[in-house]
Amino acid sequence: MPTITAARSWYPDYDPAHGFAHIRRVYNLCERLGREEDANLKILRAAALLHDAKSGPDVREEHHIASAEFAQQVLHAEGWPDDQISAVQHCIRAHRFRDRTEQPQTIEAQVLFDADKLDSIGAVGVVRALAYAIFNGQEVYFSPSERFLSTGEREPGEPHTPHHEFIYKLRHIESQLFTPSGKALARQRHHFLVHFFEQFDAEINGLC
Amino acid sequence: MPTITAARSWYPDYDPAHGFAHIRRVYNLCERLGREEDANLKILRAAALLHDAKSGPDVREEHHIASAEFAQQVLHAEGWPDDQISAVQHCIRAHRFRDRTEQPQTIEAQVLFDADKLDSIGAVGVVRALAYAIFNGQEVYFSPSERFLSTGEREPGEPHTPHHEFIYKLRHIESQLFTPSGKALARQRHHFLVHFFEQFDAEINGLC
């Protein structure tokens, strides 16, 4: 079983969006949801520790594919049987919000998906969306246009900001989770997230 | 009168914490509070545009002092009378939370102080505190220790994070504003800020 200490070395030292703090939170959420959903915790813990291991800017393949391949190497070297390695790889390949070609079929894959997505909403979701934007030099203060709100297409010159990411992706996460325990946790985080961007927009526009 | 276009050139192109977006919001808040408080809007607008103009990493003097000196140069070149330049400089020198040697004596200085501090709380305050931390490579995810909460001193190895900045400074801002209109706006922003860090801490610690 990969240890938390070993896993730490697979992630960058400083990345508030996708660094090891994210992995630890997803790991803890997997423990919690995994018990409630009666999932195989060995599969789930390995999947949690490995799910973003190959996600740096040098990854040409999509990070979920590259991380699943890396998981194969790590677990094979540890002597895991092939069926368990495949189960971990399925969790990792199916965790990506933007790629739905492989849907989570097992309860372990559904729990990893939900745990990973829970860490994208709530106050932590706000922090990660901001950290990603700031790391990538994106604008932070720009209210989405009417056009973007109604069609998802930006006006000419309209930047992509954390608020745009909220409209495009983050506000839809709650409705796309799989497990009852994940959905129960998501409700309050979702409402907090919505409240945050409403308040942010109102302050930016001098309404409160 | 310095124009908004001229003022833009005094601030860095990209700084989500102290860049020009902050200046514009403070300017707009100064207009709003300034009308309600019957302040001199000419003094106030110039002070708002100039108040952080010299705040880069190359400023050896404290930024409020250096910006007040820069204001003297800019307004003198525009032919402003000395007493009006002094009034603007007083606003700028007295706006700093961490230096109380020059307290805001005039209504214009009190409005600038309040407008600048309103932009440090609420959802915008959260974003700016995070942006500052990420720009400076600070840790983002670390709950303040019991020792820090009770004494303001960190445990050995305890990082300074946005949450620590909230405990040390941001939660005290509401009670230190000067004007009735500033205090009225601060109330809801303060509650939002407190709610944010409570939620953030609960998520980090797996409590919700």
PDB file of N, CA, C and O in Angstrom, chain A residues 13-14 16-17 21 25 32 121-128 130-131 133-141 185 188-189 192 195-196 199-200 203-204 206-208, chain B residues 13-14 16-17 21 25 32 121-128 130-131 133-135 137-141 185 188-189 192 195-196 199-200 203-204 206-208:
ATOM      1  N   ASP A  13       5.751  20.841  -4.354  1.00  0.00           N
ATOM      2  CA  ASP A  13       5.881  21.387  -3.002  1.00  0.00           C
ATOM      3  C   ASP A  13       4.870  22.488  -2.739  1.00  0.00           C
ATOM      4  O   ASP A  13       4.362  22.626  -1.636  1.00  0.00           O
ATOM      5  N   TYR A  14       4.617  23.307  -3.761  1.00  0.00           N
ATOM      6  CA  TYR A  14       3.708  24.435  -3.523  1.00  0.00           C
ATOM      7  C   TYR A  14       2.730  24.565  -4.672  1.00  0.00           C
ATOM      8  O   TYR A  14       3.080  25.001  -5.760  1.00  0.00           O
ATOM      9  N   PRO A  16      -1.411  25.480  -4.271  1.00  0.00           N
ATOM     10  CA  PRO A  16      -2.620  25.507  -3.435  1.00  0.00           C
ATOM     11  C   PRO A  16      -3.859  24.939  -4.137  1.00  0.00           C
ATOM     12  O   PRO A  16      -4.864  24.685  -3.477  1.00  0.00           O
ATOM     13  N   ALA A  17      -3.807  24.732  -5.463  1.00  0.00           N
ATOM     14  CA  ALA A  17      -4.981  24.198  -6.160  1.00  0.00           C
ATOM     15  C   ALA A  17      -4.942  22.671  -6.252  1.00  0.00           C
ATOM     16  O   ALA A  17      -5.924  21.994  -5.947  1.00  0.00           O
ATOM     17  N   ALA A  21      -2.103  19.109  -0.218  1.00  0.00           N
ATOM     18  CA  ALA A  21      -3.213  19.409   0.711  1.00  0.00           C
ATOM     19  C   ALA A  21      -4.538  18.929   0.107  1.00  0.00           C
ATOM     20  O   ALA A  21      -5.412  18.417   0.820  1.00  0.00           O
ATOM     21  N   ARG A  25      -7.053  15.958   1.698  1.00  0.00           N
ATOM     22  CA  ARG A  25      -8.496  16.168   1.951  1.00  0.00           C
ATOM     23  C   ARG A  25      -9.322  15.127   1.205  1.00  0.00           C
ATOM     24  O   ARG A  25     -10.296  14.593   1.737  1.00  0.00           O
ATOM     25  N   ARG A  32     -14.151   8.650   4.733  1.00  0.00           N
ATOM     26  CA  ARG A  32     -15.462   8.923   5.334  1.00  0.00           C
ATOM     27  C   ARG A  32     -16.594   8.388   4.471  1.00  0.00           C
ATOM     28  O   ARG A  32     -17.451   7.630   4.932  1.00  0.00           O
ATOM     29  N   ILE A 121     -15.906  22.480  -4.256  1.00  0.00           N
ATOM     30  CA  ILE A 121     -16.992  23.404  -3.900  1.00  0.00           C
ATOM     31  C   ILE A 121     -16.804  23.834  -2.445  1.00  0.00           C
ATOM     32  O   ILE A 121     -15.803  23.502  -1.818  1.00  0.00           O
ATOM     33  N   GLY A 122     -17.726  24.614  -1.921  1.00  0.00           N
ATOM     34  CA  GLY A 122     -17.565  25.149  -0.571  1.00  0.00           C
ATOM     35  C   GLY A 122     -16.450  26.187  -0.522  1.00  0.00           C
ATOM     36  O   GLY A 122     -15.963  26.666  -1.552  1.00  0.00           O
ATOM     37  N   ALA A 123     -16.028  26.514   0.702  1.00  0.00           N
ATOM     38  CA  ALA A 123     -14.974  27.521   0.869  1.00  0.00           C
ATOM     39  C   ALA A 123     -13.653  27.033   0.275  1.00  0.00           C
ATOM     40  O   ALA A 123     -12.905  27.811  -0.317  1.00  0.00           O
ATOM     41  N   VAL A 124     -13.376  25.750   0.420  1.00  0.00           N
ATOM     42  CA  VAL A 124     -12.147  25.208  -0.178  1.00  0.00           C
ATOM     43  C   VAL A 124     -12.202  25.335  -1.700  1.00  0.00           C
ATOM     44  O   VAL A 124     -11.192  25.655  -2.340  1.00  0.00           O
ATOM     45  N   GLY A 125     -13.358  25.109  -2.279  1.00  0.00           N
ATOM     46  CA  GLY A 125     -13.504  25.267  -3.724  1.00  0.00           C
ATOM     47  C   GLY A 125     -13.220  26.697  -4.168  1.00  0.00           C
ATOM     48  O   GLY A 125     -12.569  26.923  -5.196  1.00  0.00           O
ATOM     49  N   VAL A 126     -13.695  27.655  -3.390  1.00  0.00           N
ATOM     50  CA  VAL A 126     -13.407  29.066  -3.680  1.00  0.00           C
ATOM     51  C   VAL A 126     -11.899  29.295  -3.669  1.00  0.00           C
ATOM     52  O   VAL A 126     -11.335  29.892  -4.589  1.00  0.00           O
ATOM     53  N   VAL A 127     -11.249  28.818  -2.621  1.00  0.00           N
ATOM     54  CA  VAL A 127      -9.802  29.033  -2.478  1.00  0.00           C
ATOM     55  C   VAL A 127      -9.053  28.383  -3.643  1.00  0.00           C
ATOM     56  O   VAL A 127      -8.153  28.984  -4.232  1.00  0.00           O
ATOM     57  N   ARG A 128      -9.432  27.172  -4.015  1.00  0.00           N
ATOM     58  CA  ARG A 128      -8.714  26.480  -5.083  1.00  0.00           C
ATOM     59  C   ARG A 128      -8.938  27.156  -6.429  1.00  0.00           C
ATOM     60  O   ARG A 128      -8.016  27.261  -7.248  1.00  0.00           O
ATOM     61  N   LEU A 130      -9.537  30.297  -6.935  1.00  0.00           N
ATOM     62  CA  LEU A 130      -8.744  31.528  -6.915  1.00  0.00           C
ATOM     63  C   LEU A 130      -7.270  31.219  -7.080  1.00  0.00           C
ATOM     64  O   LEU A 130      -6.555  31.903  -7.821  1.00  0.00           O
ATOM     65  N   ALA A 131      -6.803  30.194  -6.375  1.00  0.00           N
ATOM     66  CA  ALA A 131      -5.382  29.841  -6.451  1.00  0.00           C
ATOM     67  C   ALA A 131      -5.010  29.458  -7.879  1.00  0.00           C
ATOM     68  O   ALA A 131      -3.970  29.876  -8.395  1.00  0.00           O
ATOM     69  N   ALA A 133      -6.452  30.460 -10.647  1.00  0.00           N
ATOM     70  CA  ALA A 133      -6.466  31.678 -11.471  1.00  0.00           C
ATOM     71  C   ALA A 133      -5.207  32.507 -11.246  1.00  0.00           C
ATOM     72  O   ALA A 133      -4.570  32.971 -12.200  1.00  0.00           O
ATOM     73  N   ILE A 134      -4.833  32.675  -9.986  1.00  0.00           N
ATOM     74  CA  ILE A 134      -3.690  33.530  -9.670  1.00  0.00           C
ATOM     75  C   ILE A 134      -2.397  32.868 -10.153  1.00  0.00           C
ATOM     76  O   ILE A 134      -1.519  33.535 -10.702  1.00  0.00           O
ATOM     77  N   PHE A 135      -2.287  31.565  -9.968  1.00  0.00           N
ATOM     78  CA  PHE A 135      -1.124  30.825 -10.484  1.00  0.00           C
ATOM     79  C   PHE A 135      -0.981  31.002 -11.989  1.00  0.00           C
ATOM     80  O   PHE A 135       0.122  30.993 -12.520  1.00  0.00           O
ATOM     81  N   ASN A 136      -2.088  31.090 -12.684  1.00  0.00           N
ATOM     82  CA  ASN A 136      -2.049  31.141 -14.143  1.00  0.00           C
ATOM     83  C   ASN A 136      -2.219  32.554 -14.693  1.00  0.00           C
ATOM     84  O   ASN A 136      -2.451  32.723 -15.888  1.00  0.00           O
ATOM     85  N   GLY A 137      -2.103  33.548 -13.810  1.00  0.00           N
ATOM     86  CA  GLY A 137      -2.147  34.938 -14.256  1.00  0.00           C
ATOM     87  C   GLY A 137      -3.489  35.366 -14.831  1.00  0.00           C
ATOM     88  O   GLY A 137      -3.561  36.319 -15.604  1.00  0.00           O
ATOM     89  N   GLN A 138      -4.550  34.632 -14.461  1.00  0.00           N
ATOM     90  CA  GLN A 138      -5.882  35.030 -14.945  1.00  0.00           C
ATOM     91  C   GLN A 138      -6.396  36.230 -14.155  1.00  0.00           C
ATOM     92  O   GLN A 138      -6.011  36.454 -13.010  1.00  0.00           O
ATOM     93  N   GLU A 139      -7.314  36.969 -14.766  1.00  0.00           N
ATOM     94  CA  GLU A 139      -7.993  38.033 -14.050  1.00  0.00           C
ATOM     95  C   GLU A 139      -8.824  37.433 -12.919  1.00  0.00           C
ATOM     96  O   GLU A 139      -9.337  36.319 -13.031  1.00  0.00           O
ATOM     97  N   VAL A 140      -8.976  38.180 -11.850  1.00  0.00           N
ATOM     98  CA  VAL A 140      -9.747  37.689 -10.713  1.00  0.00           C
ATOM     99  C   VAL A 140     -11.052  38.470 -10.550  1.00  0.00           C
ATOM    100  O   VAL A 140     -12.058  37.926 -10.111  1.00  0.00           O
ATOM    101  N   TYR A 141     -11.024  39.758 -10.933  1.00  0.00           N
ATOM    102  CA  TYR A 141     -12.194  40.609 -10.728  1.00  0.00           C
ATOM    103  C   TYR A 141     -12.844  40.953 -12.059  1.00  0.00           C
ATOM    104  O   TYR A 141     -12.402  41.861 -12.748  1.00  0.00           O
ATOM    105  N   LEU A 185     -23.170  15.653   1.896  1.00  0.00           N
ATOM    106  CA  LEU A 185     -22.123  16.627   2.236  1.00  0.00           C
ATOM    107  C   LEU A 185     -22.130  17.815   1.274  1.00  0.00           C
ATOM    108  O   LEU A 185     -21.790  18.935   1.645  1.00  0.00           O
ATOM    109  N   GLN A 188     -24.610  21.677   1.621  1.00  0.00           N
ATOM    110  CA  GLN A 188     -24.252  22.929   2.294  1.00  0.00           C
ATOM    111  C   GLN A 188     -23.059  23.594   1.596  1.00  0.00           C
ATOM    112  O   GLN A 188     -23.003  24.814   1.460  1.00  0.00           O
ATOM    113  N   ARG A 189     -22.109  22.796   1.112  1.00  0.00           N
ATOM    114  CA  ARG A 189     -20.955  23.381   0.391  1.00  0.00           C
ATOM    115  C   ARG A 189     -21.409  24.096  -0.882  1.00  0.00           C
ATOM    116  O   ARG A 189     -20.876  25.146  -1.238  1.00  0.00           O
ATOM    117  N   PHE A 192     -22.959  27.400   0.048  1.00  0.00           N
ATOM    118  CA  PHE A 192     -21.922  28.354   0.441  1.00  0.00           C
ATOM    119  C   PHE A 192     -21.244  28.946  -0.795  1.00  0.00           C
ATOM    120  O   PHE A 192     -20.996  30.152  -0.885  1.00  0.00           O
ATOM    121  N   HIS A 195     -23.462  31.432  -2.540  1.00  0.00           N
ATOM    122  CA  HIS A 195     -23.503  32.642  -1.716  1.00  0.00           C
ATOM    123  C   HIS A 195     -22.221  33.453  -1.902  1.00  0.00           C
ATOM    124  O   HIS A 195     -22.252  34.684  -2.020  1.00  0.00           O
ATOM    125  N   PHE A 196     -21.079  32.765  -1.956  1.00  0.00           N
ATOM    126  CA  PHE A 196     -19.809  33.471  -2.121  1.00  0.00           C
ATOM    127  C   PHE A 196     -19.806  34.298  -3.405  1.00  0.00           C
ATOM    128  O   PHE A 196     -19.493  35.488  -3.403  1.00  0.00           O
ATOM    129  N   GLN A 199     -22.163  37.273  -3.341  1.00  0.00           N
ATOM    130  CA  GLN A 199     -21.619  38.361  -2.515  1.00  0.00           C
ATOM    131  C   GLN A 199     -20.455  39.055  -3.226  1.00  0.00           C
ATOM    132  O   GLN A 199     -20.374  40.292  -3.257  1.00  0.00           O
ATOM    133  N   PHE A 200     -19.561  38.271  -3.809  1.00  0.00           N
ATOM    134  CA  PHE A 200     -18.385  38.800  -4.521  1.00  0.00           C
ATOM    135  C   PHE A 200     -18.838  39.742  -5.629  1.00  0.00           C
ATOM    136  O   PHE A 200     -18.368  40.878  -5.744  1.00  0.00           O
ATOM    137  N   GLU A 203     -20.309  42.998  -4.286  1.00  0.00           N
ATOM    138  CA  GLU A 203     -19.284  43.938  -3.804  1.00  0.00           C
ATOM    139  C   GLU A 203     -18.542  44.587  -4.964  1.00  0.00           C
ATOM    140  O   GLU A 203     -18.302  45.798  -4.962  1.00  0.00           O
ATOM    141  N   ILE A 204     -18.170  43.780  -5.957  1.00  0.00           N
ATOM    142  CA  ILE A 204     -17.447  44.317  -7.117  1.00  0.00           C
ATOM    143  C   ILE A 204     -18.269  45.411  -7.797  1.00  0.00           C
ATOM    144  O   ILE A 204     -17.740  46.418  -8.257  1.00  0.00           O
ATOM    145  N   GLY A 206     -20.502  47.300  -6.435  1.00  0.00           N
ATOM    146  CA  GLY A 206     -20.922  48.371  -5.531  1.00  0.00           C
ATOM    147  C   GLY A 206     -22.347  48.245  -5.037  1.00  0.00           C
ATOM    148  O   GLY A 206     -22.992  49.250  -4.728  1.00  0.00           O
ATOM    149  N   LEU A 207     -22.859  47.019  -4.948  1.00  0.00           N
ATOM    150  CA  LEU A 207     -24.253  46.836  -4.530  1.00  0.00           C
ATOM    151  C   LEU A 207     -24.372  46.499  -3.049  1.00  0.00           C
ATOM    152  O   LEU A 207     -25.482  46.391  -2.536  1.00  0.00           O
ATOM    153  N   CYS A 208     -23.270  46.293  -2.374  1.00  0.00           N
ATOM    154  CA  CYS A 208     -23.347  46.039  -0.924  1.00  0.00           C
ATOM    155  C   CYS A 208     -21.998  46.352  -0.280  1.00  0.00           C
ATOM    156  O   CYS A 208     -21.040  46.629  -0.974  1.00  0.00           O
TER     157      CYS A 208
ATOM    158  N   ASP B  13       0.596  45.924 -13.552  1.00  0.00           N
ATOM    159  CA  ASP B  13      -0.377  45.350 -14.477  1.00  0.00           C
ATOM    160  C   ASP B  13      -1.157  44.211 -13.837  1.00  0.00           C
ATOM    161  O   ASP B  13      -2.330  44.020 -14.110  1.00  0.00           O
ATOM    162  N   TYR B  14      -0.471  43.415 -13.021  1.00  0.00           N
ATOM    163  CA  TYR B  14      -1.159  42.251 -12.462  1.00  0.00           C
ATOM    164  C   TYR B  14      -0.828  42.108 -10.985  1.00  0.00           C
ATOM    165  O   TYR B  14       0.273  41.703 -10.615  1.00  0.00           O
ATOM    166  N   PRO B  16      -3.606  41.037  -7.946  1.00  0.00           N
ATOM    167  CA  PRO B  16      -4.993  40.958  -7.481  1.00  0.00           C
ATOM    168  C   PRO B  16      -5.198  41.492  -6.062  1.00  0.00           C
ATOM    169  O   PRO B  16      -6.336  41.706  -5.655  1.00  0.00           O
ATOM    170  N   ALA B  17      -4.118  41.717  -5.312  1.00  0.00           N
ATOM    171  CA  ALA B  17      -4.288  42.220  -3.944  1.00  0.00           C
ATOM    172  C   ALA B  17      -4.249  43.752  -3.892  1.00  0.00           C
ATOM    173  O   ALA B  17      -5.111  44.383  -3.282  1.00  0.00           O
ATOM    174  N   ALA B  21      -7.499  47.275  -9.741  1.00  0.00           N
ATOM    175  CA  ALA B  21      -8.894  46.922  -9.432  1.00  0.00           C
ATOM    176  C   ALA B  21      -9.236  47.359  -7.996  1.00  0.00           C
ATOM    177  O   ALA B  21     -10.353  47.828  -7.728  1.00  0.00           O
ATOM    178  N   ARG B  25     -12.152  50.196  -6.908  1.00  0.00           N
ATOM    179  CA  ARG B  25     -13.203  49.937  -5.908  1.00  0.00           C
ATOM    180  C   ARG B  25     -13.149  50.964  -4.780  1.00  0.00           C
ATOM    181  O   ARG B  25     -14.185  51.453  -4.320  1.00  0.00           O
ATOM    182  N   ARG B  32     -19.123  57.156  -2.955  1.00  0.00           N
ATOM    183  CA  ARG B  32     -20.374  56.831  -2.271  1.00  0.00           C
ATOM    184  C   ARG B  32     -20.384  57.337  -0.824  1.00  0.00           C
ATOM    185  O   ARG B  32     -21.298  58.050  -0.413  1.00  0.00           O
ATOM    186  N   ILE B 121     -12.462  43.495   3.647  1.00  0.00           N
ATOM    187  CA  ILE B 121     -13.365  42.529   4.286  1.00  0.00           C
ATOM    188  C   ILE B 121     -14.391  42.072   3.245  1.00  0.00           C
ATOM    189  O   ILE B 121     -14.292  42.431   2.080  1.00  0.00           O
ATOM    190  N   GLY B 122     -15.333  41.232   3.659  1.00  0.00           N
ATOM    191  CA  GLY B 122     -16.294  40.681   2.705  1.00  0.00           C
ATOM    192  C   GLY B 122     -15.627  39.692   1.766  1.00  0.00           C
ATOM    193  O   GLY B 122     -14.494  39.253   1.991  1.00  0.00           O
ATOM    194  N   ALA B 123     -16.322  39.358   0.694  1.00  0.00           N
ATOM    195  CA  ALA B 123     -15.793  38.382  -0.277  1.00  0.00           C
ATOM    196  C   ALA B 123     -14.539  38.933  -0.959  1.00  0.00           C
ATOM    197  O   ALA B 123     -13.575  38.193  -1.198  1.00  0.00           O
ATOM    198  N   VAL B 124     -14.531  40.225  -1.247  1.00  0.00           N
ATOM    199  CA  VAL B 124     -13.333  40.819  -1.857  1.00  0.00           C
ATOM    200  C   VAL B 124     -12.152  40.733  -0.889  1.00  0.00           C
ATOM    201  O   VAL B 124     -11.022  40.461  -1.307  1.00  0.00           O
ATOM    202  N   GLY B 125     -12.401  40.911   0.379  1.00  0.00           N
ATOM    203  CA  GLY B 125     -11.333  40.779   1.371  1.00  0.00           C
ATOM    204  C   GLY B 125     -10.750  39.375   1.382  1.00  0.00           C
ATOM    205  O   GLY B 125      -9.531  39.194   1.488  1.00  0.00           O
ATOM    206  N   VAL B 126     -11.624  38.373   1.271  1.00  0.00           N
ATOM    207  CA  VAL B 126     -11.164  36.985   1.189  1.00  0.00           C
ATOM    208  C   VAL B 126     -10.247  36.806  -0.025  1.00  0.00           C
ATOM    209  O   VAL B 126      -9.146  36.251   0.073  1.00  0.00           O
ATOM    210  N   VAL B 127     -10.711  37.291  -1.168  1.00  0.00           N
ATOM    211  CA  VAL B 127      -9.936  37.139  -2.405  1.00  0.00           C
ATOM    212  C   VAL B 127      -8.589  37.843  -2.287  1.00  0.00           C
ATOM    213  O   VAL B 127      -7.544  37.280  -2.661  1.00  0.00           O
ATOM    214  N   ARG B 128      -8.585  39.042  -1.743  1.00  0.00           N
ATOM    215  CA  ARG B 128      -7.320  39.789  -1.657  1.00  0.00           C
ATOM    216  C   ARG B 128      -6.350  39.147  -0.669  1.00  0.00           C
ATOM    217  O   ARG B 128      -5.143  39.099  -0.926  1.00  0.00           O
ATOM    218  N   LEU B 130      -6.175  35.985   0.050  1.00  0.00           N
ATOM    219  CA  LEU B 130      -5.665  34.785  -0.623  1.00  0.00           C
ATOM    220  C   LEU B 130      -4.657  35.150  -1.694  1.00  0.00           C
ATOM    221  O   LEU B 130      -3.604  34.516  -1.829  1.00  0.00           O
ATOM    222  N   ALA B 131      -4.968  36.172  -2.473  1.00  0.00           N
ATOM    223  CA  ALA B 131      -4.070  36.585  -3.546  1.00  0.00           C
ATOM    224  C   ALA B 131      -2.727  37.004  -2.964  1.00  0.00           C
ATOM    225  O   ALA B 131      -1.666  36.635  -3.482  1.00  0.00           O
ATOM    226  N   ALA B 133      -1.365  36.013  -0.164  1.00  0.00           N
ATOM    227  CA  ALA B 133      -0.669  34.816   0.333  1.00  0.00           C
ATOM    228  C   ALA B 133      -0.056  34.034  -0.831  1.00  0.00           C
ATOM    229  O   ALA B 133       1.108  33.610  -0.763  1.00  0.00           O
ATOM    230  N   ILE B 134      -0.814  33.849  -1.891  1.00  0.00           N
ATOM    231  CA  ILE B 134      -0.333  33.035  -3.013  1.00  0.00           C
ATOM    232  C   ILE B 134       0.802  33.756  -3.738  1.00  0.00           C
ATOM    233  O   ILE B 134       1.798  33.143  -4.114  1.00  0.00           O
ATOM    234  N   PHE B 135       0.668  35.069  -3.901  1.00  0.00           N
ATOM    235  CA  PHE B 135       1.750  35.855  -4.511  1.00  0.00           C
ATOM    236  C   PHE B 135       3.043  35.715  -3.726  1.00  0.00           C
ATOM    237  O   PHE B 135       4.132  35.769  -4.300  1.00  0.00           O
ATOM    238  N   GLY B 137       3.915  33.145  -1.780  1.00  0.00           N
ATOM    239  CA  GLY B 137       4.306  31.762  -1.501  1.00  0.00           C
ATOM    240  C   GLY B 137       3.950  31.292  -0.103  1.00  0.00           C
ATOM    241  O   GLY B 137       4.556  30.351   0.417  1.00  0.00           O
ATOM    242  N   GLN B 138       2.981  31.970   0.549  1.00  0.00           N
ATOM    243  CA  GLN B 138       2.572  31.531   1.885  1.00  0.00           C
ATOM    244  C   GLN B 138       1.674  30.295   1.798  1.00  0.00           C
ATOM    245  O   GLN B 138       0.994  30.084   0.801  1.00  0.00           O
ATOM    246  N   GLU B 139       1.648  29.532   2.885  1.00  0.00           N
ATOM    247  CA  GLU B 139       0.703  28.432   2.974  1.00  0.00           C
ATOM    248  C   GLU B 139      -0.722  28.984   2.973  1.00  0.00           C
ATOM    249  O   GLU B 139      -0.973  30.082   3.463  1.00  0.00           O
ATOM    250  N   VAL B 140      -1.633  28.208   2.433  1.00  0.00           N
ATOM    251  CA  VAL B 140      -3.031  28.643   2.366  1.00  0.00           C
ATOM    252  C   VAL B 140      -3.908  27.809   3.295  1.00  0.00           C
ATOM    253  O   VAL B 140      -4.877  28.313   3.865  1.00  0.00           O
ATOM    254  N   TYR B 141      -3.547  26.542   3.463  1.00  0.00           N
ATOM    255  CA  TYR B 141      -4.380  25.631   4.253  1.00  0.00           C
ATOM    256  C   TYR B 141      -3.700  25.290   5.572  1.00  0.00           C
ATOM    257  O   TYR B 141      -2.849  24.389   5.621  1.00  0.00           O
ATOM    258  N   LEU B 185     -22.009  49.919   5.849  1.00  0.00           N
ATOM    259  CA  LEU B 185     -21.612  48.972   4.796  1.00  0.00           C
ATOM    260  C   LEU B 185     -20.797  47.809   5.361  1.00  0.00           C
ATOM    261  O   LEU B 185     -20.842  46.698   4.851  1.00  0.00           O
ATOM    262  N   GLN B 188     -22.390  43.846   7.066  1.00  0.00           N
ATOM    263  CA  GLN B 188     -22.669  42.595   6.350  1.00  0.00           C
ATOM    264  C   GLN B 188     -21.371  41.989   5.806  1.00  0.00           C
ATOM    265  O   GLN B 188     -21.193  40.778   5.824  1.00  0.00           O
ATOM    266  N   ARG B 189     -20.464  42.831   5.348  1.00  0.00           N
ATOM    267  CA  ARG B 189     -19.175  42.309   4.857  1.00  0.00           C
ATOM    268  C   ARG B 189     -18.410  41.605   5.973  1.00  0.00           C
ATOM    269  O   ARG B 189     -17.757  40.582   5.748  1.00  0.00           O
ATOM    270  N   PHE B 192     -19.954  38.219   6.604  1.00  0.00           N
ATOM    271  CA  PHE B 192     -19.604  37.298   5.523  1.00  0.00           C
ATOM    272  C   PHE B 192     -18.180  36.764   5.714  1.00  0.00           C
ATOM    273  O   PHE B 192     -17.902  35.575   5.547  1.00  0.00           O
ATOM    274  N   HIS B 195     -18.017  34.241   8.487  1.00  0.00           N
ATOM    275  CA  HIS B 195     -18.658  33.011   8.010  1.00  0.00           C
ATOM    276  C   HIS B 195     -17.707  32.248   7.086  1.00  0.00           C
ATOM    277  O   HIS B 195     -17.595  31.018   7.168  1.00  0.00           O
ATOM    278  N   PHE B 196     -17.023  32.979   6.212  1.00  0.00           N
ATOM    279  CA  PHE B 196     -16.103  32.323   5.283  1.00  0.00           C
ATOM    280  C   PHE B 196     -15.040  31.529   6.041  1.00  0.00           C
ATOM    281  O   PHE B 196     -14.800  30.346   5.763  1.00  0.00           O
ATOM    282  N   GLN B 199     -16.385  28.440   7.808  1.00  0.00           N
ATOM    283  CA  GLN B 199     -16.673  27.371   6.852  1.00  0.00           C
ATOM    284  C   GLN B 199     -15.379  26.729   6.346  1.00  0.00           C
ATOM    285  O   GLN B 199     -15.260  25.500   6.265  1.00  0.00           O
ATOM    286  N   PHE B 200     -14.416  27.562   6.005  1.00  0.00           N
ATOM    287  CA  PHE B 200     -13.124  27.087   5.486  1.00  0.00           C
ATOM    288  C   PHE B 200     -12.474  26.146   6.504  1.00  0.00           C
ATOM    289  O   PHE B 200     -12.051  25.038   6.183  1.00  0.00           O
ATOM    290  N   GLU B 203     -14.308  22.812   6.797  1.00  0.00           N
ATOM    291  CA  GLU B 203     -14.038  21.914   5.654  1.00  0.00           C
ATOM    292  C   GLU B 203     -12.638  21.304   5.753  1.00  0.00           C
ATOM    293  O   GLU B 203     -12.450  20.108   5.533  1.00  0.00           O
ATOM    294  N   ILE B 204     -11.659  22.143   6.065  1.00  0.00           N
ATOM    295  CA  ILE B 204     -10.277  21.659   6.190  1.00  0.00           C
ATOM    296  C   ILE B 204     -10.186  20.546   7.227  1.00  0.00           C
ATOM    297  O   ILE B 204      -9.473  19.562   7.057  1.00  0.00           O
ATOM    298  N   GLY B 206     -12.554  18.551   8.144  1.00  0.00           N
ATOM    299  CA  GLY B 206     -13.490  17.449   7.914  1.00  0.00           C
ATOM    300  C   GLY B 206     -14.743  17.503   8.770  1.00  0.00           C
ATOM    301  O   GLY B 206     -15.332  16.476   9.088  1.00  0.00           O
ATOM    302  N   LEU B 207     -15.154  18.715   9.158  1.00  0.00           N
ATOM    303  CA  LEU B 207     -16.333  18.833  10.013  1.00  0.00           C
ATOM    304  C   LEU B 207     -17.606  19.136   9.237  1.00  0.00           C
ATOM    305  O   LEU B 207     -18.681  19.177   9.815  1.00  0.00           O
ATOM    306  N   CYS B 208     -17.482  19.384   7.950  1.00  0.00           N
ATOM    307  CA  CYS B 208     -18.699  19.612   7.151  1.00  0.00           C
ATOM    308  C   CYS B 208     -18.388  19.361   5.678  1.00  0.00           C
ATOM    309  O   CYS B 208     -17.236  19.143   5.317  1.00  0.00           O
TER     310      CYS B 208
END
